[in-house]
């Protein structure tokens, strides 16, 4: 049975890394003494080691040990045998490229579908959707494909931002960008604000946190979903 | 001799389409009665016809007729025989995909290098660099390559935005994104604010408009360049 936490962000303004999620993660990973960390997204270009250290420090607060996938000789085997898995944020193009390059995109999808508890934040959440095509990230590297894990039957836009009515900037708003996606794709997109997450238990998908989320469907007016909304039938 | 205008944006806040650039364009296209418009980037998913009409309305003010590349049976021939060329903004992933799909990326590069006057705005400016890897756009479609026209020896970030010190949003700033690009790429990146443009005359590249531009080089502190700065030696 799938057991997944898909969070918009790792860190809230004024908070520390993962702190707002720790009570949730303590329950989510209650059967894990060790988890596997996938640091491939490398925020700001940080090294795999330094990024893993940061994750380990947060998980130490709930008595869980963390080891980076780059420390294993066989990354596919590391995924298959993990007690739990966490993919951190950073650049989604880089993350997806590395997952393909190391030949673990499919095994990661299968392993999580088979029940290994998974946590994603930001880029690590983006890849839970059908494709990475609604990421906010810069295409700093050319991935072999935009297809991702498909753990949920729609796409995500993490760090969702409402348009700023006072802005004089003429670049596209997030809503305009998602509208452009829907000019060519029919996959629904959930704009997940910072502080929101999805809880996936088996086939049940529930919106968590204190905020509403914004749902975009092709040829429909966007809708605000209340927290605790059931998204299981969205596809 | 190259003759190119590379603008951050088509439209300034409170202004109308291209209005702030019209005096410049009147000189730039002074030998053109007709120009070819490339509407492939389709902002907000607008049709090629509607987008071309918008460009035609602006250019009518300086007595230049506009025809869309999609109106020609042979797009490569349309580029080769154009008096002048304008590529409008929108989604860079879509623009680049269409340029490759219609087999005109190379002929467009060669034609502009050979002296056909060119105007790019936003996505149409992004493609003037070595690659589209510093675009702000959403990857709504998978292009065959991220390589672009290479009309200038560096990359651009149009609609460049300074970090907002008052923001509580935890998504990456533009500067952080460009830093991530430089973790894996050595190409310089020029952050071009709305209202700035580059003028390319032969091998001379000059920053125009009233604003400074922000220059990012790998392993260097970003620098502010004054208007009228000469960027010819940047590579």
PDB file of C-alpha atoms in Angstrom, chain B residues 10-218:
ATOM      1  CA  UNK B  10       7.742  43.456 -25.397  1.00  0.00           C
ATOM      2  CA  UNK B  11       5.644  45.498 -23.006  1.00  0.00           C
ATOM      3  CA  UNK B  12       6.383  47.743 -20.033  1.00  0.00           C
ATOM      4  CA  UNK B  13       4.010  48.039 -17.099  1.00  0.00           C
ATOM      5  CA  UNK B  14       1.288  50.524 -18.048  1.00  0.00           C
ATOM      6  CA  UNK B  15       2.444  50.633 -21.675  1.00  0.00           C
ATOM      7  CA  UNK B  16       1.160  48.997 -24.840  1.00  0.00           C
ATOM      8  CA  UNK B  17       2.746  46.270 -26.948  1.00  0.00           C
ATOM      9  CA  UNK B  18       6.213  47.368 -28.191  1.00  0.00           C
ATOM     10  CA  UNK B  19       5.464  51.093 -27.680  1.00  0.00           C
ATOM     11  CA  UNK B  20       8.645  51.906 -25.756  1.00  0.00           C
ATOM     12  CA  UNK B  21      10.743  50.327 -28.530  1.00  0.00           C
ATOM     13  CA  UNK B  22       9.032  51.817 -31.584  1.00  0.00           C
ATOM     14  CA  UNK B  23      11.491  54.718 -32.117  1.00  0.00           C
ATOM     15  CA  UNK B  24      14.346  52.201 -31.952  1.00  0.00           C
ATOM     16  CA  UNK B  25      12.564  49.785 -34.271  1.00  0.00           C
ATOM     17  CA  UNK B  26      11.843  52.492 -36.807  1.00  0.00           C
ATOM     18  CA  UNK B  27      15.594  52.950 -37.229  1.00  0.00           C
ATOM     19  CA  UNK B  28      16.389  49.253 -36.883  1.00  0.00           C
ATOM     20  CA  UNK B  29      13.992  48.214 -39.641  1.00  0.00           C
ATOM     21  CA  UNK B  30      14.393  51.393 -41.728  1.00  0.00           C
ATOM     22  CA  UNK B  31      15.035  49.414 -44.915  1.00  0.00           C
ATOM     23  CA  UNK B  32      12.080  47.058 -44.402  1.00  0.00           C
ATOM     24  CA  UNK B  33       8.589  47.461 -45.762  1.00  0.00           C
ATOM     25  CA  UNK B  34       7.632  43.982 -44.597  1.00  0.00           C
ATOM     26  CA  UNK B  35       8.886  41.795 -41.788  1.00  0.00           C
ATOM     27  CA  UNK B  36       8.446  38.153 -40.964  1.00  0.00           C
ATOM     28  CA  UNK B  37       6.945  37.367 -37.552  1.00  0.00           C
ATOM     29  CA  UNK B  38       7.672  34.113 -35.741  1.00  0.00           C
ATOM     30  CA  UNK B  39       4.698  33.546 -33.380  1.00  0.00           C
ATOM     31  CA  UNK B  40       5.725  30.029 -32.265  1.00  0.00           C
ATOM     32  CA  UNK B  41       6.094  30.935 -28.544  1.00  0.00           C
ATOM     33  CA  UNK B  42       2.317  31.567 -28.284  1.00  0.00           C
ATOM     34  CA  UNK B  43       1.973  33.459 -24.956  1.00  0.00           C
ATOM     35  CA  UNK B  44      -1.001  32.134 -22.948  1.00  0.00           C
ATOM     36  CA  UNK B  45      -1.589  29.656 -25.785  1.00  0.00           C
ATOM     37  CA  UNK B  46      -2.815  32.364 -28.220  1.00  0.00           C
ATOM     38  CA  UNK B  47      -3.140  31.207 -31.865  1.00  0.00           C
ATOM     39  CA  UNK B  48      -0.473  31.981 -34.477  1.00  0.00           C
ATOM     40  CA  UNK B  49      -2.986  34.159 -36.340  1.00  0.00           C
ATOM     41  CA  UNK B  50      -4.033  36.193 -33.312  1.00  0.00           C
ATOM     42  CA  UNK B  51      -0.458  36.680 -32.187  1.00  0.00           C
ATOM     43  CA  UNK B  52       0.613  37.825 -35.656  1.00  0.00           C
ATOM     44  CA  UNK B  53      -2.277  40.273 -35.732  1.00  0.00           C
ATOM     45  CA  UNK B  54      -1.059  41.803 -32.456  1.00  0.00           C
ATOM     46  CA  UNK B  55       2.455  42.250 -33.867  1.00  0.00           C
ATOM     47  CA  UNK B  56       1.032  43.692 -37.101  1.00  0.00           C
ATOM     48  CA  UNK B  57      -0.977  46.306 -35.188  1.00  0.00           C
ATOM     49  CA  UNK B  58       2.143  47.552 -33.402  1.00  0.00           C
ATOM     50  CA  UNK B  59       4.282  47.633 -36.555  1.00  0.00           C
ATOM     51  CA  UNK B  60       1.528  49.405 -38.505  1.00  0.00           C
ATOM     52  CA  UNK B  61       2.346  52.455 -36.342  1.00  0.00           C
ATOM     53  CA  UNK B  62       5.741  52.653 -38.062  1.00  0.00           C
ATOM     54  CA  UNK B  63       4.364  51.681 -41.483  1.00  0.00           C
ATOM     55  CA  UNK B  64       5.775  48.166 -41.616  1.00  0.00           C
ATOM     56  CA  UNK B  65       3.686  45.190 -42.728  1.00  0.00           C
ATOM     57  CA  UNK B  66       3.926  41.903 -40.818  1.00  0.00           C
ATOM     58  CA  UNK B  67       3.330  38.365 -42.071  1.00  0.00           C
ATOM     59  CA  UNK B  68       3.460  35.267 -39.848  1.00  0.00           C
ATOM     60  CA  UNK B  69       5.860  32.431 -40.700  1.00  0.00           C
ATOM     61  CA  UNK B  70       2.933  29.987 -40.422  1.00  0.00           C
ATOM     62  CA  UNK B  71       1.349  31.646 -43.469  1.00  0.00           C
ATOM     63  CA  UNK B  72       4.189  30.411 -45.697  1.00  0.00           C
ATOM     64  CA  UNK B  73       4.353  26.967 -47.215  1.00  0.00           C
ATOM     65  CA  UNK B  74       8.131  26.828 -46.776  1.00  0.00           C
ATOM     66  CA  UNK B  75       9.216  28.385 -43.458  1.00  0.00           C
ATOM     67  CA  UNK B  76      12.947  28.106 -44.229  1.00  0.00           C
ATOM     68  CA  UNK B  77      12.445  29.983 -47.496  1.00  0.00           C
ATOM     69  CA  UNK B  78      10.361  32.602 -45.679  1.00  0.00           C
ATOM     70  CA  UNK B  79      13.273  33.230 -43.313  1.00  0.00           C
ATOM     71  CA  UNK B  80      15.893  33.341 -46.079  1.00  0.00           C
ATOM     72  CA  UNK B  81      13.927  35.870 -48.134  1.00  0.00           C
ATOM     73  CA  UNK B  82      12.659  38.066 -45.259  1.00  0.00           C
ATOM     74  CA  UNK B  83      13.567  41.772 -45.191  1.00  0.00           C
ATOM     75  CA  UNK B  84      13.518  41.655 -41.389  1.00  0.00           C
ATOM     76  CA  UNK B  85      12.529  39.131 -38.706  1.00  0.00           C
ATOM     77  CA  UNK B  86      10.774  39.455 -35.333  1.00  0.00           C
ATOM     78  CA  UNK B  87      10.367  36.591 -32.872  1.00  0.00           C
ATOM     79  CA  UNK B  88       7.826  37.357 -30.141  1.00  0.00           C
ATOM     80  CA  UNK B  89       7.733  36.204 -26.531  1.00  0.00           C
ATOM     81  CA  UNK B  90       5.761  33.454 -24.857  1.00  0.00           C
ATOM     82  CA  UNK B  91       6.981  30.012 -23.873  1.00  0.00           C
ATOM     83  CA  UNK B  92      10.609  29.332 -24.809  1.00  0.00           C
ATOM     84  CA  UNK B  93      10.206  25.522 -24.674  1.00  0.00           C
ATOM     85  CA  UNK B  94       7.407  25.764 -27.220  1.00  0.00           C
ATOM     86  CA  UNK B  95       9.303  28.231 -29.407  1.00  0.00           C
ATOM     87  CA  UNK B  96      12.451  26.094 -29.502  1.00  0.00           C
ATOM     88  CA  UNK B  97      10.448  22.912 -30.148  1.00  0.00           C
ATOM     89  CA  UNK B  98       8.681  24.528 -33.102  1.00  0.00           C
ATOM     90  CA  UNK B  99      11.913  25.954 -34.545  1.00  0.00           C
ATOM     91  CA  UNK B 100      13.443  22.465 -34.507  1.00  0.00           C
ATOM     92  CA  UNK B 101      10.281  20.714 -35.661  1.00  0.00           C
ATOM     93  CA  UNK B 102      10.022  23.048 -38.651  1.00  0.00           C
ATOM     94  CA  UNK B 103      13.728  22.639 -39.283  1.00  0.00           C
ATOM     95  CA  UNK B 104      14.524  26.340 -39.180  1.00  0.00           C
ATOM     96  CA  UNK B 105      16.787  26.784 -36.124  1.00  0.00           C
ATOM     97  CA  UNK B 106      19.940  26.667 -38.222  1.00  0.00           C
ATOM     98  CA  UNK B 107      18.670  28.697 -41.160  1.00  0.00           C
ATOM     99  CA  UNK B 108      17.394  31.381 -38.788  1.00  0.00           C
ATOM    100  CA  UNK B 109      20.792  31.573 -37.107  1.00  0.00           C
ATOM    101  CA  UNK B 110      22.631  31.777 -40.442  1.00  0.00           C
ATOM    102  CA  UNK B 111      20.240  34.346 -41.906  1.00  0.00           C
ATOM    103  CA  UNK B 112      20.550  36.694 -38.936  1.00  0.00           C
ATOM    104  CA  UNK B 113      24.327  36.229 -38.805  1.00  0.00           C
ATOM    105  CA  UNK B 114      24.403  37.220 -42.479  1.00  0.00           C
ATOM    106  CA  UNK B 115      22.755  40.548 -41.713  1.00  0.00           C
ATOM    107  CA  UNK B 116      18.953  40.290 -41.903  1.00  0.00           C
ATOM    108  CA  UNK B 117      17.723  42.688 -39.169  1.00  0.00           C
ATOM    109  CA  UNK B 118      16.279  40.759 -36.222  1.00  0.00           C
ATOM    110  CA  UNK B 119      14.184  41.688 -33.218  1.00  0.00           C
ATOM    111  CA  UNK B 120      13.594  39.385 -30.283  1.00  0.00           C
ATOM    112  CA  UNK B 121      11.506  40.019 -27.184  1.00  0.00           C
ATOM    113  CA  UNK B 122      11.470  37.764 -24.117  1.00  0.00           C
ATOM    114  CA  UNK B 123      11.436  34.147 -25.450  1.00  0.00           C
ATOM    115  CA  UNK B 124      12.491  35.572 -28.837  1.00  0.00           C
ATOM    116  CA  UNK B 125      15.493  37.069 -27.023  1.00  0.00           C
ATOM    117  CA  UNK B 126      16.270  33.978 -24.988  1.00  0.00           C
ATOM    118  CA  UNK B 127      16.982  32.058 -28.191  1.00  0.00           C
ATOM    119  CA  UNK B 128      19.642  34.584 -29.222  1.00  0.00           C
ATOM    120  CA  UNK B 129      21.977  33.109 -26.616  1.00  0.00           C
ATOM    121  CA  UNK B 130      23.951  29.884 -26.773  1.00  0.00           C
ATOM    122  CA  UNK B 131      21.204  27.888 -25.085  1.00  0.00           C
ATOM    123  CA  UNK B 132      17.717  28.349 -23.652  1.00  0.00           C
ATOM    124  CA  UNK B 133      18.905  27.044 -20.290  1.00  0.00           C
ATOM    125  CA  UNK B 134      18.417  30.334 -18.447  1.00  0.00           C
ATOM    126  CA  UNK B 135      14.782  30.842 -19.429  1.00  0.00           C
ATOM    127  CA  UNK B 136      12.158  31.445 -16.733  1.00  0.00           C
ATOM    128  CA  UNK B 137       9.532  29.432 -18.592  1.00  0.00           C
ATOM    129  CA  UNK B 138       7.706  26.248 -17.699  1.00  0.00           C
ATOM    130  CA  UNK B 139       8.738  23.090 -19.628  1.00  0.00           C
ATOM    131  CA  UNK B 140       5.299  22.574 -21.183  1.00  0.00           C
ATOM    132  CA  UNK B 141       6.769  20.628 -24.105  1.00  0.00           C
ATOM    133  CA  UNK B 142       9.977  18.576 -24.540  1.00  0.00           C
ATOM    134  CA  UNK B 143      12.305  20.192 -27.110  1.00  0.00           C
ATOM    135  CA  UNK B 144      14.746  18.091 -29.167  1.00  0.00           C
ATOM    136  CA  UNK B 145      17.601  20.189 -27.748  1.00  0.00           C
ATOM    137  CA  UNK B 146      18.224  23.212 -25.518  1.00  0.00           C
ATOM    138  CA  UNK B 147      20.755  24.687 -28.016  1.00  0.00           C
ATOM    139  CA  UNK B 148      19.604  27.937 -29.600  1.00  0.00           C
ATOM    140  CA  UNK B 149      20.719  30.508 -32.207  1.00  0.00           C
ATOM    141  CA  UNK B 150      24.069  31.532 -30.709  1.00  0.00           C
ATOM    142  CA  UNK B 151      23.850  35.084 -32.105  1.00  0.00           C
ATOM    143  CA  UNK B 152      25.708  36.330 -29.019  1.00  0.00           C
ATOM    144  CA  UNK B 153      28.432  34.428 -27.123  1.00  0.00           C
ATOM    145  CA  UNK B 154      26.557  34.239 -23.790  1.00  0.00           C
ATOM    146  CA  UNK B 155      23.115  33.476 -22.340  1.00  0.00           C
ATOM    147  CA  UNK B 156      20.280  35.773 -21.334  1.00  0.00           C
ATOM    148  CA  UNK B 157      17.809  35.896 -18.518  1.00  0.00           C
ATOM    149  CA  UNK B 158      15.038  38.218 -19.747  1.00  0.00           C
ATOM    150  CA  UNK B 159      12.537  39.800 -17.316  1.00  0.00           C
ATOM    151  CA  UNK B 160      15.345  39.713 -14.770  1.00  0.00           C
ATOM    152  CA  UNK B 161      13.973  40.227 -11.249  1.00  0.00           C
ATOM    153  CA  UNK B 162      15.897  41.301  -8.170  1.00  0.00           C
ATOM    154  CA  UNK B 163      15.236  39.326  -4.979  1.00  0.00           C
ATOM    155  CA  UNK B 164      12.370  40.788  -2.942  1.00  0.00           C
ATOM    156  CA  UNK B 165      13.740  41.397   0.565  1.00  0.00           C
ATOM    157  CA  UNK B 166      10.202  41.463   1.997  1.00  0.00           C
ATOM    158  CA  UNK B 167       9.102  38.167   0.477  1.00  0.00           C
ATOM    159  CA  UNK B 168       8.291  35.210   2.728  1.00  0.00           C
ATOM    160  CA  UNK B 169       8.307  32.877  -0.277  1.00  0.00           C
ATOM    161  CA  UNK B 170      10.898  30.104  -0.020  1.00  0.00           C
ATOM    162  CA  UNK B 171      11.109  29.274  -3.734  1.00  0.00           C
ATOM    163  CA  UNK B 172      14.455  30.061  -5.377  1.00  0.00           C
ATOM    164  CA  UNK B 173      15.253  33.655  -6.342  1.00  0.00           C
ATOM    165  CA  UNK B 174      16.338  34.351  -9.906  1.00  0.00           C
ATOM    166  CA  UNK B 175      19.914  34.783  -8.677  1.00  0.00           C
ATOM    167  CA  UNK B 176      19.822  31.367  -6.966  1.00  0.00           C
ATOM    168  CA  UNK B 177      18.552  29.753 -10.157  1.00  0.00           C
ATOM    169  CA  UNK B 178      21.348  31.286 -12.226  1.00  0.00           C
ATOM    170  CA  UNK B 179      23.847  30.178  -9.574  1.00  0.00           C
ATOM    171  CA  UNK B 180      22.531  26.612 -10.022  1.00  0.00           C
ATOM    172  CA  UNK B 181      23.059  26.982 -13.786  1.00  0.00           C
ATOM    173  CA  UNK B 182      26.653  27.978 -13.088  1.00  0.00           C
ATOM    174  CA  UNK B 183      27.197  24.915 -10.917  1.00  0.00           C
ATOM    175  CA  UNK B 184      27.159  22.959 -14.199  1.00  0.00           C
ATOM    176  CA  UNK B 185      27.782  25.475 -17.003  1.00  0.00           C
ATOM    177  CA  UNK B 186      30.458  28.109 -17.625  1.00  0.00           C
ATOM    178  CA  UNK B 187      28.496  30.321 -20.055  1.00  0.00           C
ATOM    179  CA  UNK B 188      28.037  33.905 -18.716  1.00  0.00           C
ATOM    180  CA  UNK B 189      24.435  34.972 -18.129  1.00  0.00           C
ATOM    181  CA  UNK B 190      23.133  38.513 -18.521  1.00  0.00           C
ATOM    182  CA  UNK B 191      20.076  39.356 -16.412  1.00  0.00           C
ATOM    183  CA  UNK B 192      18.217  41.876 -18.583  1.00  0.00           C
ATOM    184  CA  UNK B 193      15.614  43.911 -16.684  1.00  0.00           C
ATOM    185  CA  UNK B 194      12.335  44.946 -18.286  1.00  0.00           C
ATOM    186  CA  UNK B 195      13.066  48.107 -20.284  1.00  0.00           C
ATOM    187  CA  UNK B 196      16.615  47.058 -21.213  1.00  0.00           C
ATOM    188  CA  UNK B 197      17.756  45.679 -24.531  1.00  0.00           C
ATOM    189  CA  UNK B 198      20.944  44.709 -26.314  1.00  0.00           C
ATOM    190  CA  UNK B 199      21.897  46.279 -29.622  1.00  0.00           C
ATOM    191  CA  UNK B 200      24.116  44.065 -31.773  1.00  0.00           C
ATOM    192  CA  UNK B 201      25.870  45.728 -34.719  1.00  0.00           C
ATOM    193  CA  UNK B 202      28.354  43.392 -36.331  1.00  0.00           C
ATOM    194  CA  UNK B 203      30.423  42.089 -33.424  1.00  0.00           C
ATOM    195  CA  UNK B 204      29.613  45.055 -31.170  1.00  0.00           C
ATOM    196  CA  UNK B 205      27.096  44.364 -28.389  1.00  0.00           C
ATOM    197  CA  UNK B 206      25.799  47.349 -26.377  1.00  0.00           C
ATOM    198  CA  UNK B 207      23.428  47.533 -23.406  1.00  0.00           C
ATOM    199  CA  UNK B 208      20.572  49.968 -24.101  1.00  0.00           C
ATOM    200  CA  UNK B 209      17.661  51.461 -22.119  1.00  0.00           C
ATOM    201  CA  UNK B 210      17.792  53.353 -18.836  1.00  0.00           C
ATOM    202  CA  UNK B 211      18.587  50.504 -16.457  1.00  0.00           C
ATOM    203  CA  UNK B 212      21.644  48.578 -15.363  1.00  0.00           C
ATOM    204  CA  UNK B 213      21.871  44.867 -16.195  1.00  0.00           C
ATOM    205  CA  UNK B 214      23.188  42.143 -13.893  1.00  0.00           C
ATOM    206  CA  UNK B 215      26.025  39.998 -15.176  1.00  0.00           C
ATOM    207  CA  UNK B 216      26.611  36.521 -13.749  1.00  0.00           C
ATOM    208  CA  UNK B 217      29.856  34.676 -14.409  1.00  0.00           C
ATOM    209  CA  UNK B 218      30.782  31.276 -13.039  1.00  0.00           C
TER     210      UNK B 218
END
